[in-house]
Coordinates of C-alpha atoms in Angstrom, one line a residue:
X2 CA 28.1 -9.4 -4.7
X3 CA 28.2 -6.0 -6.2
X4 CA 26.4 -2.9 -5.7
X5 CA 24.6 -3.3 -8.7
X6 CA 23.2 -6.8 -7.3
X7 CA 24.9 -8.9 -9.4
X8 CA 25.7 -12.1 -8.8
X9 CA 27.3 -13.8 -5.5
X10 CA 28.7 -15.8 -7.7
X11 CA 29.6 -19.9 -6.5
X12 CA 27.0 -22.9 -8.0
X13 CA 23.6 -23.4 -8.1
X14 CA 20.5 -25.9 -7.8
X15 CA 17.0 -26.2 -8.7
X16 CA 14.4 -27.4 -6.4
X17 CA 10.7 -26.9 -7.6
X18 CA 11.9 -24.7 -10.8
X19 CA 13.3 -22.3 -8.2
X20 CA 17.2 -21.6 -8.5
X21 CA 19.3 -21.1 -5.4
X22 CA 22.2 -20.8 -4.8
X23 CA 24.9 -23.6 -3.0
X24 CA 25.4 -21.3 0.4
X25 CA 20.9 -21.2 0.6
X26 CA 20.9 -24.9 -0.3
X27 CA 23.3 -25.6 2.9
X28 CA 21.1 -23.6 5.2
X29 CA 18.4 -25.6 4.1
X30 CA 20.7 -29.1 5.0
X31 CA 22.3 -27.4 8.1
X32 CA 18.9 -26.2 9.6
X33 CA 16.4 -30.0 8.8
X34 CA 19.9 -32.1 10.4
X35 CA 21.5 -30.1 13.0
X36 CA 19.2 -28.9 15.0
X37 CA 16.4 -26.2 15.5
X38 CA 17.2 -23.0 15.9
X39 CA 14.2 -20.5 17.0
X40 CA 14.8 -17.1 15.3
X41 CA 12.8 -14.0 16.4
X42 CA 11.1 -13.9 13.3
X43 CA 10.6 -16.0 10.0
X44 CA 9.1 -14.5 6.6
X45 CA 8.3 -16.7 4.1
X46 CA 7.6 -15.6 0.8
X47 CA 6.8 -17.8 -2.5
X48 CA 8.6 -14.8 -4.5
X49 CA 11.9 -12.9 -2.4
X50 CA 13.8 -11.2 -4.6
X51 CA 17.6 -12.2 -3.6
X52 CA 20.7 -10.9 -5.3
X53 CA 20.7 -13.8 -7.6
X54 CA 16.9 -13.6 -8.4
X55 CA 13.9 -14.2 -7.8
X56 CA 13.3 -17.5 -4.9
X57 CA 10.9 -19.3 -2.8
X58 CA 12.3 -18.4 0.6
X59 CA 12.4 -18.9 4.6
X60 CA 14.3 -16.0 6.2
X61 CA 15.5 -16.1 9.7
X62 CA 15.3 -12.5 11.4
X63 CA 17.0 -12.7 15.0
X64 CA 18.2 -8.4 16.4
X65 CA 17.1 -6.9 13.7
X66 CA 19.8 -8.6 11.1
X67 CA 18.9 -11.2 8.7
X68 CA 20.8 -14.6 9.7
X69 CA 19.4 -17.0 7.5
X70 CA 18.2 -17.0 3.9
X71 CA 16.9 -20.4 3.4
X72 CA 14.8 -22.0 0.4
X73 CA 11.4 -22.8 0.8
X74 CA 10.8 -26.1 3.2
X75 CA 13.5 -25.7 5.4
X76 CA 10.6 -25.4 8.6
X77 CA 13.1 -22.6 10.3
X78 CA 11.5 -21.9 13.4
X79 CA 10.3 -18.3 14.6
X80 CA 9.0 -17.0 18.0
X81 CA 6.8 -14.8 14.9
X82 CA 6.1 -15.9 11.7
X83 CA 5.0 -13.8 8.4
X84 CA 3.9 -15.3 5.5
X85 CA 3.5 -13.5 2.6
X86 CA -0.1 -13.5 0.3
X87 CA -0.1 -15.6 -2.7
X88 CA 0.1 -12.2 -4.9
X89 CA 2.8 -10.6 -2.5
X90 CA 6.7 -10.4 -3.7
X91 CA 9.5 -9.6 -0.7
X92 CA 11.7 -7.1 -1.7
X93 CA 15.3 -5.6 0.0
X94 CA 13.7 -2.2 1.7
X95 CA 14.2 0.7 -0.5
X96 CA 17.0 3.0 0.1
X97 CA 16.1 6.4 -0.8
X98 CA 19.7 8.5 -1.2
X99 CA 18.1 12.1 -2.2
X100 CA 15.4 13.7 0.2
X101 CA 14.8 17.2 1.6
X102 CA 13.0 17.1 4.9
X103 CA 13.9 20.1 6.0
X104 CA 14.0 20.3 9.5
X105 CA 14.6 21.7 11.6
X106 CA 13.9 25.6 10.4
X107 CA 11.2 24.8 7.9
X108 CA 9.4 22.4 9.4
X109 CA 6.0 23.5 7.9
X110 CA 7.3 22.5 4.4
X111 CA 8.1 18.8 6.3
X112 CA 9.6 17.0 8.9
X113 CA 10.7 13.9 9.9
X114 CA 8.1 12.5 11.6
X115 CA 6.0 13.1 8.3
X116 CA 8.5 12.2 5.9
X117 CA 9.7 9.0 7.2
X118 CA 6.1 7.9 7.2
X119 CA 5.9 8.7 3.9
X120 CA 8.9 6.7 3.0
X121 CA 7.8 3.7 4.7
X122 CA 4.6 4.0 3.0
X123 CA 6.7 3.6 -0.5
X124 CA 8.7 0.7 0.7
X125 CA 11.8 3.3 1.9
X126 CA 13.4 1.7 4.7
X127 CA 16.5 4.1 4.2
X128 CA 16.6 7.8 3.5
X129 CA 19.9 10.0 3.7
X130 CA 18.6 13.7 4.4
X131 CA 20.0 16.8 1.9
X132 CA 21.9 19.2 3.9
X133 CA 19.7 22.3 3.3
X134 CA 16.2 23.7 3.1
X135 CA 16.8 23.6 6.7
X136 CA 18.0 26.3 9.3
X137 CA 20.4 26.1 9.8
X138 CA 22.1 23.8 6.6
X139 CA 23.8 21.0 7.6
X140 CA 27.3 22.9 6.9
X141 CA 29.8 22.3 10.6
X142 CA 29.3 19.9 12.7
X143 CA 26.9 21.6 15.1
X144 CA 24.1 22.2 12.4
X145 CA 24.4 18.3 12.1
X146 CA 23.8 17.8 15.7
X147 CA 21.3 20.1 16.1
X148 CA 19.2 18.0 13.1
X149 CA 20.7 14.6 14.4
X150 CA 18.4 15.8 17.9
X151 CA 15.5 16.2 15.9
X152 CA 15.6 13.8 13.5
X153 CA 16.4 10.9 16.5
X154 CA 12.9 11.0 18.1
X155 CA 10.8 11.3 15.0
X156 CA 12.1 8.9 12.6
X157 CA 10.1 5.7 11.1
X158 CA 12.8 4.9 8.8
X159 CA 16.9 4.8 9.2
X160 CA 17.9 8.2 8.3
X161 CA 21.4 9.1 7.3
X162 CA 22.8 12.7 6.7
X163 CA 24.6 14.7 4.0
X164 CA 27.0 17.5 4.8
X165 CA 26.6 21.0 2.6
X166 CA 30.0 22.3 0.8
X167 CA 29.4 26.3 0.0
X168 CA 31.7 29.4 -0.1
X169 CA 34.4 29.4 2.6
X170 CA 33.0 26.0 4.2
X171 CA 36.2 24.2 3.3
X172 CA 37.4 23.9 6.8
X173 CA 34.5 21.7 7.9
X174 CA 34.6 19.3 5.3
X175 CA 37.1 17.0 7.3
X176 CA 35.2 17.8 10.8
X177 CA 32.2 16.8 9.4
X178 CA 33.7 13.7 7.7
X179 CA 34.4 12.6 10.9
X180 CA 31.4 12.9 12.1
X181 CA 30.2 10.4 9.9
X182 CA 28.2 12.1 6.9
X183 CA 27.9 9.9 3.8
X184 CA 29.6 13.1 1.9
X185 CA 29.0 16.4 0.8
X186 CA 26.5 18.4 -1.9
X187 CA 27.3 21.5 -3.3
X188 CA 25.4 23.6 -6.1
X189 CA 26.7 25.3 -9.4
X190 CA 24.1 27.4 -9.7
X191 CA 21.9 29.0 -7.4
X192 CA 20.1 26.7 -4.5
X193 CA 16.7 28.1 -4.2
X194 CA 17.9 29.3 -0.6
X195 CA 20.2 32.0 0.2
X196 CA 21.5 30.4 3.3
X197 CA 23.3 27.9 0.8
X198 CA 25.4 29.7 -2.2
X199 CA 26.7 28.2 -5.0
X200 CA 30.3 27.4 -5.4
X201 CA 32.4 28.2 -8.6
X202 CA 33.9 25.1 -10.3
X203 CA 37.1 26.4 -9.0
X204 CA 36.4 26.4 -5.0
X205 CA 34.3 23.0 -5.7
X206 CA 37.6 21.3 -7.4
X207 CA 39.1 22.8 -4.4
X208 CA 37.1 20.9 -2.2
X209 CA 37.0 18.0 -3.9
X210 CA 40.9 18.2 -3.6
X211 CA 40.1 17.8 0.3
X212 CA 37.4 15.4 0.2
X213 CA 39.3 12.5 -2.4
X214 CA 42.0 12.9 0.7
X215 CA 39.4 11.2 3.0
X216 CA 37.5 9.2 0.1
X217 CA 34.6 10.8 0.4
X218 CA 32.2 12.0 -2.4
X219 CA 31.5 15.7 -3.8
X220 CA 27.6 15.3 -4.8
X221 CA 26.5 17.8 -7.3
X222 CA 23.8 19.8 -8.6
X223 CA 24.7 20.1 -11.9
X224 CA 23.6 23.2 -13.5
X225 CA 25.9 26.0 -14.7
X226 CA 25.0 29.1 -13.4
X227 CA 26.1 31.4 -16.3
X228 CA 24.4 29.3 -18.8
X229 CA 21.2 29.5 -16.7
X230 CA 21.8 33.2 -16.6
X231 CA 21.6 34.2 -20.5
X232 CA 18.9 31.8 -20.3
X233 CA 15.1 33.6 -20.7
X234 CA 13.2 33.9 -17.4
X235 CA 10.2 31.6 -16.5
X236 CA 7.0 34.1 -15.6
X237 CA 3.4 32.8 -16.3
X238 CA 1.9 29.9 -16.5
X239 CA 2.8 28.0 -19.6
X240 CA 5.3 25.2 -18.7
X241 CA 7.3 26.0 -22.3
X242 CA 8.5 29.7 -20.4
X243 CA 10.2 27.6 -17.8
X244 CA 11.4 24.9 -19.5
X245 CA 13.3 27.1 -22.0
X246 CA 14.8 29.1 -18.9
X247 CA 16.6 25.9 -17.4
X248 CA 18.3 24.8 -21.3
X249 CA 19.8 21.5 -21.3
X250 CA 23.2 23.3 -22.0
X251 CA 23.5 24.0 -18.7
X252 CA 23.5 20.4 -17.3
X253 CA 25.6 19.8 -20.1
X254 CA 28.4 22.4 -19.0
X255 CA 27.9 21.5 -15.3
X256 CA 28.8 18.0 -15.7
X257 CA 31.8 19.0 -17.8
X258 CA 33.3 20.6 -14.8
X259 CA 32.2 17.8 -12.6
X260 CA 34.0 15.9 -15.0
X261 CA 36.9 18.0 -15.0
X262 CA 37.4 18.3 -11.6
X263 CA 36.9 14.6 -10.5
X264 CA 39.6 13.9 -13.4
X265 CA 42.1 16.1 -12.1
X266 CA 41.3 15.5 -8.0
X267 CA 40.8 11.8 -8.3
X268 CA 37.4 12.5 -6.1
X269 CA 34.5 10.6 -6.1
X270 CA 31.7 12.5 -7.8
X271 CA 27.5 12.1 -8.4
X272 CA 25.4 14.0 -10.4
X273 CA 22.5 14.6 -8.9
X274 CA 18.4 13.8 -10.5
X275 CA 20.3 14.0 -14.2
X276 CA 17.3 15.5 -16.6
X277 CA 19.1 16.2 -19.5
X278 CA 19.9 13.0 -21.5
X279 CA 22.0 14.7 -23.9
X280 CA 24.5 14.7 -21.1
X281 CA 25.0 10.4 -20.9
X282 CA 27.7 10.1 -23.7
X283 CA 30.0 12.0 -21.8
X284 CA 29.3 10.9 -18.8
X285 CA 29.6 7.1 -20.0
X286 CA 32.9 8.2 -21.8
X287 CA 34.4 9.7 -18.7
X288 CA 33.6 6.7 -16.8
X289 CA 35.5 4.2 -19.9
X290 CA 38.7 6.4 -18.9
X291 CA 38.8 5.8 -15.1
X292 CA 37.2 9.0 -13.9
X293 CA 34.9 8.1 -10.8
X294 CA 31.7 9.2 -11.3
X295 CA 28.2 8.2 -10.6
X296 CA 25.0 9.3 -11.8
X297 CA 21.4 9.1 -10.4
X298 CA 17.9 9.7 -12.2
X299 CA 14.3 10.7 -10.8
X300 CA 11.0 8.9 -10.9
X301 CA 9.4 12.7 -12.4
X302 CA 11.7 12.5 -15.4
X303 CA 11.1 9.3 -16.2
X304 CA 7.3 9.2 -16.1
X305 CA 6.4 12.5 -17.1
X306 CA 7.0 14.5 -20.3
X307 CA 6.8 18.1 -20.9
X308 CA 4.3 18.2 -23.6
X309 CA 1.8 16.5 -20.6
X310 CA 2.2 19.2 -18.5
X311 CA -0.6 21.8 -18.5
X312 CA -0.3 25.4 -17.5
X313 CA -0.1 26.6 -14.3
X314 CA 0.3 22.7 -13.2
X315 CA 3.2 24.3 -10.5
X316 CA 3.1 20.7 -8.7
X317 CA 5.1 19.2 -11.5
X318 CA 8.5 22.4 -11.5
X319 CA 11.8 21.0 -10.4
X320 CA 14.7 22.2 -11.2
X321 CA 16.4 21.1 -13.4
X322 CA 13.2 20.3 -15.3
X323 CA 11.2 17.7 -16.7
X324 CA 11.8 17.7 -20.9
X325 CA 10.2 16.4 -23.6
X326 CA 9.2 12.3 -24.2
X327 CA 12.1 11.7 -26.4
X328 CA 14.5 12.9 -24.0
X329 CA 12.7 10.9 -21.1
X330 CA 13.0 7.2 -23.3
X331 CA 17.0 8.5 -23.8
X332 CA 17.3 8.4 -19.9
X333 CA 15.7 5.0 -20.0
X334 CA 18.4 4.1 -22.1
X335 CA 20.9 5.2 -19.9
X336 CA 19.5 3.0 -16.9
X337 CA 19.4 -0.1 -19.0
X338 CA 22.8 0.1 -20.4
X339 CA 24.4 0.9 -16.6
X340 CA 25.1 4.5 -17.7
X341 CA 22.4 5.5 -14.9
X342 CA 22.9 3.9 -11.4
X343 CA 20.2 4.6 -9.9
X344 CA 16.8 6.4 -9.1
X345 CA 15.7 8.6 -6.0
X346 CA 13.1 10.4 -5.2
X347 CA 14.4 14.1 -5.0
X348 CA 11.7 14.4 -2.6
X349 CA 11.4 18.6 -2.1
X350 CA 8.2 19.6 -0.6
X351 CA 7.1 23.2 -0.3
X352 CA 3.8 24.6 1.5
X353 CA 1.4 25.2 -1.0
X354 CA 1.4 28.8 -0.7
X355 CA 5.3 28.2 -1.9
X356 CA 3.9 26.1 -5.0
X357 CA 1.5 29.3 -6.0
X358 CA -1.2 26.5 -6.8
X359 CA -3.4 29.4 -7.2
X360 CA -1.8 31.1 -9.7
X361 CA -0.1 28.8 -11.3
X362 CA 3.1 31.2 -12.4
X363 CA 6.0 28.9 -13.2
X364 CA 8.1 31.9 -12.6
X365 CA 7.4 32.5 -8.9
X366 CA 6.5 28.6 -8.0
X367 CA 8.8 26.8 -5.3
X368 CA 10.4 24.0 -7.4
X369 CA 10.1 20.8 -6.2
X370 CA 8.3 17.2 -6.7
X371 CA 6.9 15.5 -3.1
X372 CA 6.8 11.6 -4.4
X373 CA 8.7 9.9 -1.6
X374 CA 6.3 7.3 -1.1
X375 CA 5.5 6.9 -5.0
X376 CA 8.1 6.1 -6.6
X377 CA 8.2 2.1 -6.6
X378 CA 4.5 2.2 -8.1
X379 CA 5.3 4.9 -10.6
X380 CA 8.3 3.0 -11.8
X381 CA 7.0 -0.3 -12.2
X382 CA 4.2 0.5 -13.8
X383 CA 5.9 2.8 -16.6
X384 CA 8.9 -0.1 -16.6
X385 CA 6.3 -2.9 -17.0
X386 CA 5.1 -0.8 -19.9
X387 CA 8.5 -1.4 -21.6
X388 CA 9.1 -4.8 -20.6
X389 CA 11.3 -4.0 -17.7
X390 CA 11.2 -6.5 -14.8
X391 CA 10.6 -5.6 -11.3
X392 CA 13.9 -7.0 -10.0
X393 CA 15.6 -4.2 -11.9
X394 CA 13.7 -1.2 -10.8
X395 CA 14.1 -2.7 -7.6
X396 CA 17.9 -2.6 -7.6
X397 CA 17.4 0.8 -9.0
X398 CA 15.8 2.2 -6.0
X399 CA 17.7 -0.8 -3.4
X400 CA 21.1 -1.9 -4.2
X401 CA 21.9 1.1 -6.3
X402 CA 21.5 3.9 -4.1
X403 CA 23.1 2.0 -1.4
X404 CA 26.2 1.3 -3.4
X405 CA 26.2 5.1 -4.8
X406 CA 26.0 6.5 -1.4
X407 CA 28.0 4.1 0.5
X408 CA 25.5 2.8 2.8
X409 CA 26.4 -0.7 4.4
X410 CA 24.0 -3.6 5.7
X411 CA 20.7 -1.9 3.2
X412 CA 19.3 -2.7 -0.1
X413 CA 19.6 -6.6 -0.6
X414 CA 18.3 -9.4 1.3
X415 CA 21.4 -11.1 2.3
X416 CA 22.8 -12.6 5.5
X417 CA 24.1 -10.1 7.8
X418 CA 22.5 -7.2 6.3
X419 CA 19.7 -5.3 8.1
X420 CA 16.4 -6.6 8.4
X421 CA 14.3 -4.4 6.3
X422 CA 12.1 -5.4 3.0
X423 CA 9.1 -4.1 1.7
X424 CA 6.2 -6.5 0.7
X425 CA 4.8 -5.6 -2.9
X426 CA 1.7 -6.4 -4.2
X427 CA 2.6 -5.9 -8.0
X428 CA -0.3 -6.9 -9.7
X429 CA -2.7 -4.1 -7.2
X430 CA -4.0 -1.4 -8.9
X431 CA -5.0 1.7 -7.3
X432 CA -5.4 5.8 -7.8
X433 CA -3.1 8.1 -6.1
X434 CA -5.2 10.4 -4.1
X435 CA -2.9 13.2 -3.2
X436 CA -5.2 13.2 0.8
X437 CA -4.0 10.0 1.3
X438 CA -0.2 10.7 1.1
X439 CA 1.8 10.8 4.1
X440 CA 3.7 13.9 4.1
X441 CA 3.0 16.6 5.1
X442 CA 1.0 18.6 2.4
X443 CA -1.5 17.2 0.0
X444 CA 0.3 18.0 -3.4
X445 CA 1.4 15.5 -5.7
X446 CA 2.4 15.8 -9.9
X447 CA 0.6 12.6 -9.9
X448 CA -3.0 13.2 -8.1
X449 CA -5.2 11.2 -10.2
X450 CA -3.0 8.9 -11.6
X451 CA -3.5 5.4 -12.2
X452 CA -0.4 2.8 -11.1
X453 CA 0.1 -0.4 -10.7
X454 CA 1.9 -2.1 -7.7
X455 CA 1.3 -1.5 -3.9
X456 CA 3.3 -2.0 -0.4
X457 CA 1.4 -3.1 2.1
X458 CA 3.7 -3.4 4.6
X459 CA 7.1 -2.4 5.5
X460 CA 9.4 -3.9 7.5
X461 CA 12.4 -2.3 9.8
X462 CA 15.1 -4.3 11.5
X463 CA 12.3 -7.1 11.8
X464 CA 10.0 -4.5 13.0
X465 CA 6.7 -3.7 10.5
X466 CA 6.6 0.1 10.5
X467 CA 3.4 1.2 11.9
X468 CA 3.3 4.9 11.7
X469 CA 2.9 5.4 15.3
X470 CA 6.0 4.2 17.7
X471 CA 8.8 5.7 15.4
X472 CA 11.3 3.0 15.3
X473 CA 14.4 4.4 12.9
X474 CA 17.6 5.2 13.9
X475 CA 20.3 7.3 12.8
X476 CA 23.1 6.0 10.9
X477 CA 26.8 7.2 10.0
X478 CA 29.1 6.4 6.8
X479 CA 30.9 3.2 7.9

């Protein structure tokens, strides 16, 4: 299987109009005629969504791995049993590649206690943690300890770790390698944060030099900083004065040079939440030549458009921003034909205060989009709207970011991996209510908004997710 989800490949059945594969059908023959084995748990589900497709399933959960995947009948025995509603799907657990949680050091913006609930409210079972916002940024390997120690008694959700490349941090890119980060972001323009500069494209090729040594990944935000600086400046509160201050051209020139550099280094590169979908063509041509590179969208730019946004609506800045409709059905496109890999959540909460809600000035705003726990429901229901199914956003937000980021065990339901699904009621429809979120400020893009699709329970390592006892661990690049 691939980390798109493709197919395992070997032959398949039908039994009740539900394909399975040969390996499922022999679990089924192995399990009725050679005995009974009692796993800790069993799920059935009339709908699992299995790297081949949808299936009527019996999965066998024993230590918090999945060790049988079995069709529907095979009577696999559990010391618990969980059986899903008649308008409930099973789906891998989400693995959520981009979030800032930003602790420790700004802990009143979020946390991990706060944000991990969150995620498992959306279906995340998986989150890898951005390397700054927090004090200090995850830049040597004792800023990584120090949030490792904080992040281990908090967690509801597996949470893995970035590291931070920035002027003159070359030296502890192997160190931290070693220590068993997923790879490294860096900025080309300015962070948001002083305590993490930008790097040139020269020092970033530089590093990237180091990193393809150890096969790791240089993860970019990809906008140029000189463009950006003949741009206008946002002030005020009409979206159009910020928009035109973050141009598409700069996106456009960033990912040249991410281009560039993976070219000539042979590195592993990702663009980071693309917005501008000008950019795909050469992205999709660099890719036909060899050059490794991956690419990852956001729920925000694909469900919102910039003619929607009213002034002084500061819950809906990010940088780089959300453009016009036209530009948002282009990055459609670009997941549809493979272009895109996959969608995050680029989940960068602020304190209110930060997000001038009272002012509304574009200018002065923190920019950032809290949806960690929305962005199953806000992708089905703008991908039913086109007649996408839900087995591909799923692998959008499962199977994709786990591939992308290198996570191993997360985001399909096979034998051996980890334990973790959500269960999805997609037909539910409901209003997001920006008090009933889970982290840790009540600010949403999307209070009010209608969506279809709901998780009503979470699952981790066989264990549902209650909010309460947290039950994630940490986990290292394998």
């Amino acid at each position: 299987m691939d980390g798109r989800g493709g197919p395992a490949g070997g032959s398949t059945a039908s039994t009740g109009g539900v394909t399975m594969t040969q390996s499922i059908r022999d679990t089924v023959d192995g399990a009725v005629s050679g005995g009974r084995t009692v796993h800790e748990l069993v799920i059935r589900a009339e709908r699992a969504l299995l790297p081949e497709g949808w299936a009527a399933v019996e999965i066998g959960v024993t230590e918090g791995r999945i060790v049988a995947v079995a069709a529907a009948g095979a009577r696999l025995a559990g010391e618990r049993r969980i059986e899903l509603a008649a308008d409930e799907v099973l789906l891998p657990g989400l693995v959520d590649s981009h979030v800032h949680v930003n602790d420790p050091g700004r802990s009143e913006w979020e946390g991990f206690a706060t944000a991990t609930r969150a995620a498992a409210a959306g279906g995340v079972t998986t989150l890898i943690d951005m390397p700054l916002n927090c004090l200090p940024p995850t830049v040597d390997v004792d800023a990584l300890e120090t949030k490792r120690a904080v992040a281990a008694p908090a967690a509801h959700v597996d949470v893995g770790f970035w590291g931070g490349a920035t002027p003159g941090s070359t030296a502890q890119l192997a160190p931290l390698h070693e220590a068993g980060v997923f790879g490294f972001k860096c900025f080309l323009e300015h962070s948001g944060v002083d305590e993490f500069p930008h790097l040139e494209p020269e020092e970033m090729e530089r590093d990237m030099a180091v990193l393809a040594e150890r096969d790791s990944q240089m993860i970019v935000h990809a906008e140029d900083s000189r463009t950006l600086a003949d741009a206008p400046t946002a002030s005020g509160r009409q979206y159009r004065s910020f928009l035109e201050s973050r141009p598409e051209e700069a996106e456009h020139v960033a990912i040249a040079a991410v281009i560039d550099a993976a070219r000539r280094t042979g590195c592993r590169a990702h663009i980071l939440h693309l917005s501008a979908a000008g950019a795909l063509e050469q992205i999709a041509a660099a890719r036909a030549e060899g050059v490794r590179l991956t690419v990852e969208t956001c729920p925000h730019y694909l469900v919102l458009a910039a003619e929607e946004i009213a002034d002084g609506a500061t819950t809906h800045k990010c940088c780089p921003p959300v453009r016009e409709g036209a530009n948002r059905d282009a990055l459609w496109q670009g997941l549809l034909d493979g272009t895109i890999d996959c969608v995050v959540s680029d989940h960068s909460p602020s304190t209110p205060e930060l997000k001038e809600v009272d002012t509304g000035d574009f200018g002065t705003a923190w920019g950032g989009i809290s949806s960690l726990q929305l962005g199953l429901p806000l992708l089905w229901t703008a991908a039913r709207r086109r007649g996408i199914g839900l087995e591909q956003v799923v692998r959008w937000m499962s199977s994709g970011p786990a591939a992308v980021a290198g996570v191993s065990g997360k985001g399909s339901i096979v034998e051996g991996g980890d334990a973790d699904f959500a269960v999805f009621a997609p037909e539910r429809e409901w209003t997001v209510e920006a008090a009933e979120l889970r982290h840790r400020h009540p600010l949403t893009a999307y209070q009010g908004w209608p969506v279809q699709g709901a998780v009503t329970r979470t699952i981790l390592r066989g264990d549902e997710v209650d909010g309460a006892r947290p039950r994630g661990r940490l986990i290292e690049r394998s």
